[in-house]
Each structure stands twice: as structure tokens, then as C-alpha cells.
Short mmCIF file of C-alpha atoms in Angstrom, two decimals:
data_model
loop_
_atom_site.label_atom_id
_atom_site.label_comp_id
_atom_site.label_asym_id
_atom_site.label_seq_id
_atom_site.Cartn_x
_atom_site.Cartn_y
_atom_site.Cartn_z
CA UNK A 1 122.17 0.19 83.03
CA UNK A 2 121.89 -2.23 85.93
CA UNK A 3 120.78 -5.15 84.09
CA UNK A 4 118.17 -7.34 86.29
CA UNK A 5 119.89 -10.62 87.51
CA UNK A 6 116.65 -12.60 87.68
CA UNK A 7 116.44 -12.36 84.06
CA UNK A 8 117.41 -15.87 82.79
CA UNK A 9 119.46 -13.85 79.99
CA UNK A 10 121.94 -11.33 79.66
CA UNK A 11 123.78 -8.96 77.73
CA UNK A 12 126.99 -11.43 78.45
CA UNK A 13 124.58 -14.25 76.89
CA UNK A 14 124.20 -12.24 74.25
CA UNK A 15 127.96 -11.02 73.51
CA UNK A 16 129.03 -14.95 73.90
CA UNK A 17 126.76 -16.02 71.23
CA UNK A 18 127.57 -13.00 68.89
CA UNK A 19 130.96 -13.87 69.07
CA UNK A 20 129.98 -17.76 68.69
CA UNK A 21 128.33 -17.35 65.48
CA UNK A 22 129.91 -15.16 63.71
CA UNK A 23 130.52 -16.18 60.19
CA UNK A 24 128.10 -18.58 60.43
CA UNK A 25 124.98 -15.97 59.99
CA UNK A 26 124.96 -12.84 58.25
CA UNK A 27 125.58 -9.44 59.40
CA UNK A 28 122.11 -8.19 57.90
CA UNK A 29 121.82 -4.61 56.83
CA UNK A 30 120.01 -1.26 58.28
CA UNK A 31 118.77 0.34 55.58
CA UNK A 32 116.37 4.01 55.77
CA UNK A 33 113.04 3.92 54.79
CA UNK A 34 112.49 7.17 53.09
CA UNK A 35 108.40 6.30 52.74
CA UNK A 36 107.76 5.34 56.08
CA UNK A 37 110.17 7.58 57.58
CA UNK A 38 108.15 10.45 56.16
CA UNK A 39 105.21 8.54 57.31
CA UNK A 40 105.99 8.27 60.70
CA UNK A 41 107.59 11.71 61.05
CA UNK A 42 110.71 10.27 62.01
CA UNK A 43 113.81 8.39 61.03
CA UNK A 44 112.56 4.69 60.41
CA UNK A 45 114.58 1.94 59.30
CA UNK A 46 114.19 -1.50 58.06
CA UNK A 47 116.56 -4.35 59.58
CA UNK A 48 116.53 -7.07 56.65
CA UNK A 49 116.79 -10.05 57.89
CA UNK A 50 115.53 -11.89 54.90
CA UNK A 51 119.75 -11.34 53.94
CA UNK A 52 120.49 -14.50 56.06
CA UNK A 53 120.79 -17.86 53.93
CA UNK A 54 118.09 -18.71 55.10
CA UNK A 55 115.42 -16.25 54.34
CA UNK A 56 114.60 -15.65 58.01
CA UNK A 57 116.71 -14.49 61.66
CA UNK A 58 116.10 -17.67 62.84
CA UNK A 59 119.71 -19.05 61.83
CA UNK A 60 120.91 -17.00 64.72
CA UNK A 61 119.62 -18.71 67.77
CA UNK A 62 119.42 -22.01 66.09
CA UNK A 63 123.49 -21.53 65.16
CA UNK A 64 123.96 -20.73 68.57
CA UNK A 65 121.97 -23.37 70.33
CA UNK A 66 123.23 -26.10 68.25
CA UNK A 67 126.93 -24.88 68.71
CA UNK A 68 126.72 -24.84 72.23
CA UNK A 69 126.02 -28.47 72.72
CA UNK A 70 128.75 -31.44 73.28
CA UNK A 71 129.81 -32.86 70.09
CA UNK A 72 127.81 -36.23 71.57
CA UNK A 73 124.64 -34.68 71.88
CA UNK A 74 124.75 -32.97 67.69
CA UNK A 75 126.45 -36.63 66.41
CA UNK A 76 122.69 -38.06 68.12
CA UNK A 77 120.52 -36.12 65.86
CA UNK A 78 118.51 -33.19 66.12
CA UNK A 79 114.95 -32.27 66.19
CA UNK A 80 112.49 -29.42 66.59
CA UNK A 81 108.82 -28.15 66.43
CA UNK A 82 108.38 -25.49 63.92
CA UNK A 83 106.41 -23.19 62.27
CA UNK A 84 108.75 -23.14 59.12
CA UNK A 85 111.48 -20.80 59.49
CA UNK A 86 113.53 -22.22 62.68
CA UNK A 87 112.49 -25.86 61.38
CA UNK A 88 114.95 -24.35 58.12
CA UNK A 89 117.80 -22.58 60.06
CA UNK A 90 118.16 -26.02 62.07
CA UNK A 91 117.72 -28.38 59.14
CA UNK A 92 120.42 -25.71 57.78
CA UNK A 93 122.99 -25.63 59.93
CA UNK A 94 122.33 -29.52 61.00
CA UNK A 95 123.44 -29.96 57.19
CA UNK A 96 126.80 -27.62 57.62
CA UNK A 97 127.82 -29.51 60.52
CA UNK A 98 127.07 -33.04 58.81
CA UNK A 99 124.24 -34.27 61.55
CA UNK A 100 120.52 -35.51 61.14
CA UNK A 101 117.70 -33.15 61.78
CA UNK A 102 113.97 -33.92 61.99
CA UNK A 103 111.65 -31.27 61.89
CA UNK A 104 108.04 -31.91 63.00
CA UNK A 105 105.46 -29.04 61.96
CA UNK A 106 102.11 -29.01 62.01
CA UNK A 107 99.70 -28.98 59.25
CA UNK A 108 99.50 -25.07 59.56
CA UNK A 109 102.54 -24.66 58.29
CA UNK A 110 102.51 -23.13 54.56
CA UNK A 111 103.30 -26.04 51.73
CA UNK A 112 106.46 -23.95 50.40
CA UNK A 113 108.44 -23.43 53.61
CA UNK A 114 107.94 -27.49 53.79
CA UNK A 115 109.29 -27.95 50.88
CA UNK A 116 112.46 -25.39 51.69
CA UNK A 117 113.23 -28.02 54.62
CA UNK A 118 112.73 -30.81 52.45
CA UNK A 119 115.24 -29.49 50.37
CA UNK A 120 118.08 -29.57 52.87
CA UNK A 121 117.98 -33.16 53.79
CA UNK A 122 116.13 -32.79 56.83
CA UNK A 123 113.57 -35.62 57.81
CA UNK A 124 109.90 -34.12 57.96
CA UNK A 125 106.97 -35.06 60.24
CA UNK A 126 103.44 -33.24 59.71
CA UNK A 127 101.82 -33.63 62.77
CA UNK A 128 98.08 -32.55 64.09
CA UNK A 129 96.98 -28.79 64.02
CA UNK A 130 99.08 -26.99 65.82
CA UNK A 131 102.53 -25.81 67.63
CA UNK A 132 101.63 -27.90 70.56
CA UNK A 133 100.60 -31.02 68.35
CA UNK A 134 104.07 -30.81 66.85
CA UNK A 135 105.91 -30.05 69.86
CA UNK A 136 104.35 -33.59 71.73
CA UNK A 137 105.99 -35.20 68.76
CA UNK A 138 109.63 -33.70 69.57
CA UNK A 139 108.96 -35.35 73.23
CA UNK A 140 108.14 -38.18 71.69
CA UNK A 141 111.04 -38.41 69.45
CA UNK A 142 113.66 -37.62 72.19
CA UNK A 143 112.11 -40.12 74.88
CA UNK A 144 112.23 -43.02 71.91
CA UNK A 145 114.75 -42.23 70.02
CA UNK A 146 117.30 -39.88 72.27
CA UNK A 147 117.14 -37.27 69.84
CA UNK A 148 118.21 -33.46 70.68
CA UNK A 149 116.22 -31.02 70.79
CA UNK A 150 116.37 -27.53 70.03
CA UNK A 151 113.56 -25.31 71.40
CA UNK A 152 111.84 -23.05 68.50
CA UNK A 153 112.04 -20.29 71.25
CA UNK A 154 111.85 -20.89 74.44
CA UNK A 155 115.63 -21.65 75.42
CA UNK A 156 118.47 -19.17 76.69
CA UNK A 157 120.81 -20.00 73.68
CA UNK A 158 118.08 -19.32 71.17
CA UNK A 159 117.36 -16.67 72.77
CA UNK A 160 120.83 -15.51 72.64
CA UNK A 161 121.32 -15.99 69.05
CA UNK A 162 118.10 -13.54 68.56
CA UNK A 163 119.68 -11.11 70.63
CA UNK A 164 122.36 -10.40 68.37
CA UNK A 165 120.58 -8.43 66.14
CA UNK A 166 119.80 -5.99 69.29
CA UNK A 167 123.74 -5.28 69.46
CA UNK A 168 123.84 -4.70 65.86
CA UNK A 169 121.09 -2.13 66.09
CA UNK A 170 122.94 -0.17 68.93
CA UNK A 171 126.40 0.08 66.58
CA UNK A 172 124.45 0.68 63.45
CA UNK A 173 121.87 3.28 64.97
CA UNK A 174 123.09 4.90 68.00
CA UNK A 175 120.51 6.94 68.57
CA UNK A 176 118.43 4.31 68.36
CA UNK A 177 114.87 5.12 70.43
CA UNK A 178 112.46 2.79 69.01
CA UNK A 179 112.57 -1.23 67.81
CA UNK A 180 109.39 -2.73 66.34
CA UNK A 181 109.93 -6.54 66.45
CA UNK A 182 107.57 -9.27 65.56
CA UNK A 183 106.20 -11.24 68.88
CA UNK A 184 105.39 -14.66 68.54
CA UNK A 185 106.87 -17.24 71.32
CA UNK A 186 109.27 -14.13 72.49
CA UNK A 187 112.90 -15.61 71.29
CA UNK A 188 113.11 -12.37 69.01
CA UNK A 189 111.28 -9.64 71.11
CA UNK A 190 113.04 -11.49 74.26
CA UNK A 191 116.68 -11.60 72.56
CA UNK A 192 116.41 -7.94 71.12
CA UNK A 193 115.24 -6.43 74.42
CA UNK A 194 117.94 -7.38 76.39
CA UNK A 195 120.84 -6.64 74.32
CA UNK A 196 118.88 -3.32 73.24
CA UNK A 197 117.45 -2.26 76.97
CA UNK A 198 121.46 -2.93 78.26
CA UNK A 199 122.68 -0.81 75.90
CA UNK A 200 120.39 2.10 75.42
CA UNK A 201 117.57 1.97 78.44
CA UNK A 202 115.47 4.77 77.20
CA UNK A 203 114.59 2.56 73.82
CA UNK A 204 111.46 1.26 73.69
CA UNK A 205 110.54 -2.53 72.60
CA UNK A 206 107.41 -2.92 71.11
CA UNK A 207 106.13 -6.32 69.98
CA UNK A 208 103.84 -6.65 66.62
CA UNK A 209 101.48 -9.45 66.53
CA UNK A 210 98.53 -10.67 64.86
CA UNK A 211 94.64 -10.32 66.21
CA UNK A 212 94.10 -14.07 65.25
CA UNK A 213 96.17 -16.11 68.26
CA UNK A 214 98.53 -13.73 69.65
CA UNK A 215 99.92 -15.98 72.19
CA UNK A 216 102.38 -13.96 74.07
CA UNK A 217 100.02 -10.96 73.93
CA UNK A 218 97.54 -13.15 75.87
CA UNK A 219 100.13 -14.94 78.19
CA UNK A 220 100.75 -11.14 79.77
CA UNK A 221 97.17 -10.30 80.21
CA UNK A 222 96.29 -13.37 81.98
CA UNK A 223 100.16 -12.85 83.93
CA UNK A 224 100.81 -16.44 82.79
CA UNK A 225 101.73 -18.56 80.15
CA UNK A 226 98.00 -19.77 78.89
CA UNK A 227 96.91 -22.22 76.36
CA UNK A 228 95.64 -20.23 72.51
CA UNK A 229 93.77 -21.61 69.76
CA UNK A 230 96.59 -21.69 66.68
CA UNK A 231 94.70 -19.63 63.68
CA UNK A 232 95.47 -19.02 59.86
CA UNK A 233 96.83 -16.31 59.58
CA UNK A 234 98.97 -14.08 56.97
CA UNK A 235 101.53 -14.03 59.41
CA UNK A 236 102.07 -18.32 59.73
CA UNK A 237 105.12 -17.52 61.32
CA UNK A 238 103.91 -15.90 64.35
CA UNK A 239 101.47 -18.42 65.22
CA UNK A 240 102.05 -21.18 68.16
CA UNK A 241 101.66 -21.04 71.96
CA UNK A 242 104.35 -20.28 74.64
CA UNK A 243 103.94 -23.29 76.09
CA UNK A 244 102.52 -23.70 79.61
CA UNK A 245 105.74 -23.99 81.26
CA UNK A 246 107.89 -21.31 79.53
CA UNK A 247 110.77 -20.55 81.42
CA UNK A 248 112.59 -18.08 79.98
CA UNK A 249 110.59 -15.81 77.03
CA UNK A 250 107.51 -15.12 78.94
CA UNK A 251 109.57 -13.54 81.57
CA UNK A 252 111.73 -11.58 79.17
CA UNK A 253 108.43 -10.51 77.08
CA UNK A 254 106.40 -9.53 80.63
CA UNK A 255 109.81 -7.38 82.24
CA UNK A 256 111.20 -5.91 78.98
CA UNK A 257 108.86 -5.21 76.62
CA UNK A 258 106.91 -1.67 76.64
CA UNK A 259 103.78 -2.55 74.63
CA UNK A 260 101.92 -4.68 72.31
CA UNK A 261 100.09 -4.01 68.96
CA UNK A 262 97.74 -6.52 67.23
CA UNK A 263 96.88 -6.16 63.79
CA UNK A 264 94.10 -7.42 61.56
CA UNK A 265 94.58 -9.14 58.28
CA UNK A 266 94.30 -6.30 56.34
CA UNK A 267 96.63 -4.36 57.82
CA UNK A 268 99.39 -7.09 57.19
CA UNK A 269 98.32 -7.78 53.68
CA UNK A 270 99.34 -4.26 53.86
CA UNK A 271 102.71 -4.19 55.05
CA UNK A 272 103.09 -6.66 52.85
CA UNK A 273 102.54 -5.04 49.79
CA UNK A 274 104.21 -1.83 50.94
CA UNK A 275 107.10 -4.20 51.56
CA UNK A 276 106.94 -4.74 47.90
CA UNK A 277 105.73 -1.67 45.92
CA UNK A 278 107.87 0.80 48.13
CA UNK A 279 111.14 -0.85 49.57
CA UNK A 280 111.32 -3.61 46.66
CA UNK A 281 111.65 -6.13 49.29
CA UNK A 282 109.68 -9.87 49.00
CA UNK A 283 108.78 -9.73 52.86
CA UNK A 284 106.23 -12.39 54.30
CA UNK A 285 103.18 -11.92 57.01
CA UNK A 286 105.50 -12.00 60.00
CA UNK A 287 108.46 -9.47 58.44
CA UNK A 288 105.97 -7.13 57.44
CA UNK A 289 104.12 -6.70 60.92
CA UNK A 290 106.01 -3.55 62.05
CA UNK A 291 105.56 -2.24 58.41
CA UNK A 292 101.98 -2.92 58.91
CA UNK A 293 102.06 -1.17 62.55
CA UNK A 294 103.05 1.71 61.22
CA UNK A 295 101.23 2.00 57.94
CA UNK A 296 98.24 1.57 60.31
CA UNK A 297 99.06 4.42 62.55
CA UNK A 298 98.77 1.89 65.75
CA UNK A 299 102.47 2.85 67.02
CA UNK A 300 103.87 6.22 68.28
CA UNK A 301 107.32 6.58 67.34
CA UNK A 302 110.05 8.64 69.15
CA UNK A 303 113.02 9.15 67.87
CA UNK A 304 115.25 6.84 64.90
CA UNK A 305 113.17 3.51 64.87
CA UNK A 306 114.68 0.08 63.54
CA UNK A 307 111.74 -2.44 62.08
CA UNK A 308 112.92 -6.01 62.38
CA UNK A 309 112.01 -7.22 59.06
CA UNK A 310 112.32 -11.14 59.98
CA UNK A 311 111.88 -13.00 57.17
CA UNK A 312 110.98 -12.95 53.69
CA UNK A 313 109.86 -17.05 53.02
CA UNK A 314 106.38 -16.28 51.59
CA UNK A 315 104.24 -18.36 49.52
CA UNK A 316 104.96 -16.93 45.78
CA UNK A 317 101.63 -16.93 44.60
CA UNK A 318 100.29 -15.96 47.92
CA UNK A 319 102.37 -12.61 47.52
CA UNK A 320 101.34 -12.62 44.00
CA UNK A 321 97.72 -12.25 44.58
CA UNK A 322 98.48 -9.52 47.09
CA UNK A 323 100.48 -7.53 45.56
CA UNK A 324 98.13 -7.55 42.22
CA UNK A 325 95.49 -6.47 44.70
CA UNK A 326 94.54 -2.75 45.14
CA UNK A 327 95.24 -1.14 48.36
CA UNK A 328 91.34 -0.29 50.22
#
């Protein structure tokens, strides 16, 4: 494949930060699904991503992004917006490499991925209610106090780091024809779709979001990055704008992927508890989207399909109560 230069990331992007973090993040498994496989009528399986230390893929592009600044810039301090699960892999790895990290969230985010940052030393500021609310703080924070940042998405090393799972696919599934990936700001979806599309250009990329405050999904209707109300939602993790002056995952999402799904709350309470009852995995709202996809029949799959299960931080008595309720 002639990869398309305008992109602002590559497969080389991609191979650089594979080889950058390794041993730093694991090598997550591809495991069949026998249940949805017969489901579907063909080969699915689930990419667990929950494996990494930190619950969630996010300690890829975070790895990466921190490891490809100048020592200067780390030994400053970090900081980031976040909806939990990148505000964890940075507070992570900020904590392996011995530097600061403040994590600013908004009051959206669930009480027990707080906590999980807490827990690794990181400084934590709850601010307004939403992405965006956060994401004026991290301006703030690096115009007063010179702090670096490290974009949640939007950023070609982040980006990267994402991508690395999209090689792994390829070697682990070569006849790979099918990725459902969760879409939120469009690191993920973005990363996956260029390391997948270069490898194997007949595989198709489709992006699983939520009805409530699909941001991407709206972005490439309108052609444009565009301002979303932030909802509750089952899937937390998803939720967040692209901000109005993306520069690199809108472009990514809009060129490379080849459809969207949006699914109710139901249907992720769903995937979910499928997540649980059939593949014994503790998976939260935004792993369990392209479970929920195809549980809900809203996806045609053709040929071996990988399902990008991202994370697994979940409130435990959230996924109590819905795995002790009956399926409708």
C-alpha cells in the first residue's frame, strides 16, 4: 500500500514507537471468542487490553509521548486532561520515570478511576463538567507553571503508541479483515488504522461509539471538528470533544476509517455483561462497545475480526448491579 503522505502519521511513526516502548507496555493477547464468533458467523476475536498494568491501552501512547520528550521538558512536570484511563497511564509511567504528573479531570469522571490516579502519586484537579473544562485547566497550568503536557489524544506520539496494537493484530491475525475499535477523540481508531490499513488495505476500521455525545462521529458529519455536549454515559471513557482545532485524529478518523456505529445504553450494559458471563473478562463501558456492536447485530463482519477490548477500569459495584441484572 501507498500510504498517503498528508497523513500527519505513519506506519514509520508507528514502528518507531513500537520499538520505543517495548518493555514498558504489555504485549496484550488475541484470544477467540467461540460465542461471538458463532454469533457473528465468523472468526471473532477479543484483543485484551485490560492485560496492560494499567487496566487500559492507554499506557501505549502515553509511554511513547512521554519518552519522546528532552529529559528537560519530563524533569518540569507533566500534566494532562483526562477522562480516567490516560490521566492513569501518565500518572503511571510519570511515577517509573521519577517525575511529577498532574492530572486534571472533570467531574464526569467515575469516583474509582480517581482514586486509581490518586494512588500513584499523581496530583489531582477536578475541574468543571467536561473534557474541555479540564483541558482549559492544562493551558492554564502550562502558561503558569511551565508544565508539559501530554495530549489525551490528539498528538502524533500518542497516536503512535495506539498504533501499536494495529501491528500486533497483523502478526497475530494475518488474515485479519475486520477491527472493531472504540472511537472517542480518535488516538485509538486513528493509531490502529494506520498501522492496520498499511499493512493489510482490504481491512476494514470501524469505530464503536456511544448515542449520548459521540464526538468524532459528529465532527465527520459536520466535516469539522465541532463543539458536543459531554453526557453520562456507561461508556465514561469515550466521552470528551475533539477539540476545535484537532490536528491530527480528526483527519486520521475522516480518511481511514470505513464506518461508524452508535449504540444505546442498553446495548453496552450488554456487552458488558456478555464480557462477563461469556469470556470471564471484567470489561468496562468503553471495552465492551465492539462486544456490544456485535451482540446488537449493528456491524457486518467479513472475514477474522479483532475487537479492541480497551480497558477493563469499571466501577465494581457499577458492574455488580449489571451483571446481577437479567438480560431484556
Amino acid at each position: 500500500m501507498i500510504e498517503n503522505p498528508f497523513l500527519p502519521v505513519s506506519r514509520a511513526d508507528v514502528e518507531r514507537a513500537a520499538s520505543r516502548i517495548a518493555g514498558g507496555v504489555v504485549r496484550t493477547p488475541l484470544v477467540p471468542s467461540p460465542t461471538l464468533s458463532e454469533r457473528a458467523g465468523q472468526a471473532v476475536h477479543l484483543k485484551l487490553e485490560t492485560r496492560q498494568p494499567i487496566g487500559a491501552f492507554k499506557l501505549r501512547g502515553a509511554i511513547n509521548a512521554i519518552l519522546s520528550l528532552e529529559d528537560a521538558a519530563r524533569r518540569r512536570g507533566l500534566v494532562t486532561a483526562s477522562t480516567g484511563n490516560h490521566g492513569r497511564a501518565v500518572a503511571y509511567a510519570a511515577r517509573e520515570l521519577g517525575v511529577s504528573a498532574t492530572i486534571c479531570m472533570s467531574s464526569l469522571v467515575p469516583a474509582n478511576k480517581v482514586e486509581a490516579i490518586r494512588s500513584l502519586g499523581a496530583d489531582i484537579r477536578i475541574v468543571g463538567v467536561s473534557q474541555d473544562d479540564a483541558q482549559d485547566e492544562v493551558e492554564r497550568l502550562v502558561q503558569t507553571l511551565r508544565l508539559t503536557p501530554i495530549p489525551p489524544f490528539d498528538d502524533v506520539n500518542v497516536v503512535a503508541g495506539q498504533g501499536t496494537i494495529g501491528l500486533e493484530l497483523v502478526e497475530d491475525l494475518p488474515d485479519l479483515a475486520t477491527v472493531l475499535v472504540p472511537l472517542s477523540g480518535g488516538g485509538l481508531a486513528g493509531g490502529i488504522a494506520v498501522a492496520v490499513k498499511a499493512l493489510k488495505p482490504q481491512a476494514r476500521i470501524i469505530g464503536i461509539s456511544m448515542e449520548r455525545g459521540a464526538a468524532m462521529h459528529a465532527a465527520i458529519a459536520a466535516g469539522k471538528p465541532v463543539a458536543v455536549r459531554e453526557e453520562e454515559t456507561l461508556a465514561d471513557s469515550l466521552g470528551g470533544g475533539i477539540g476545535l482545532s484537532n490536528r491530527v485524529t480528526f483527519a486520521l478518523c475522516r480518511d481511514l476509517l470505513d464506518g461508524i456505529v452508535l449504540l444505546t445504553e442498553d446495548e453496552i450494559a450488554a456487552g458488558i455483561r456478555h464480557a462477563a458471563r461469556e469470556e470471564d473478562e471484567v470489561v468496562e463501558g468503553a471495552g465492551a462497545v465492539g462486544i456490544a456492536a456485535i451482540l446488537a447485530d449493528k456491524v457486518q463482519l467479513l472475514g477474522p475480526t479483532a475487537v479492541i477490548v480497551s480497558g477493563g477500569n469499571i466501577d465494581p459495584e457499577i458492574h455488580r448491579n449489571l451483571i446481577g441484572r437479567s438480560t431484556r
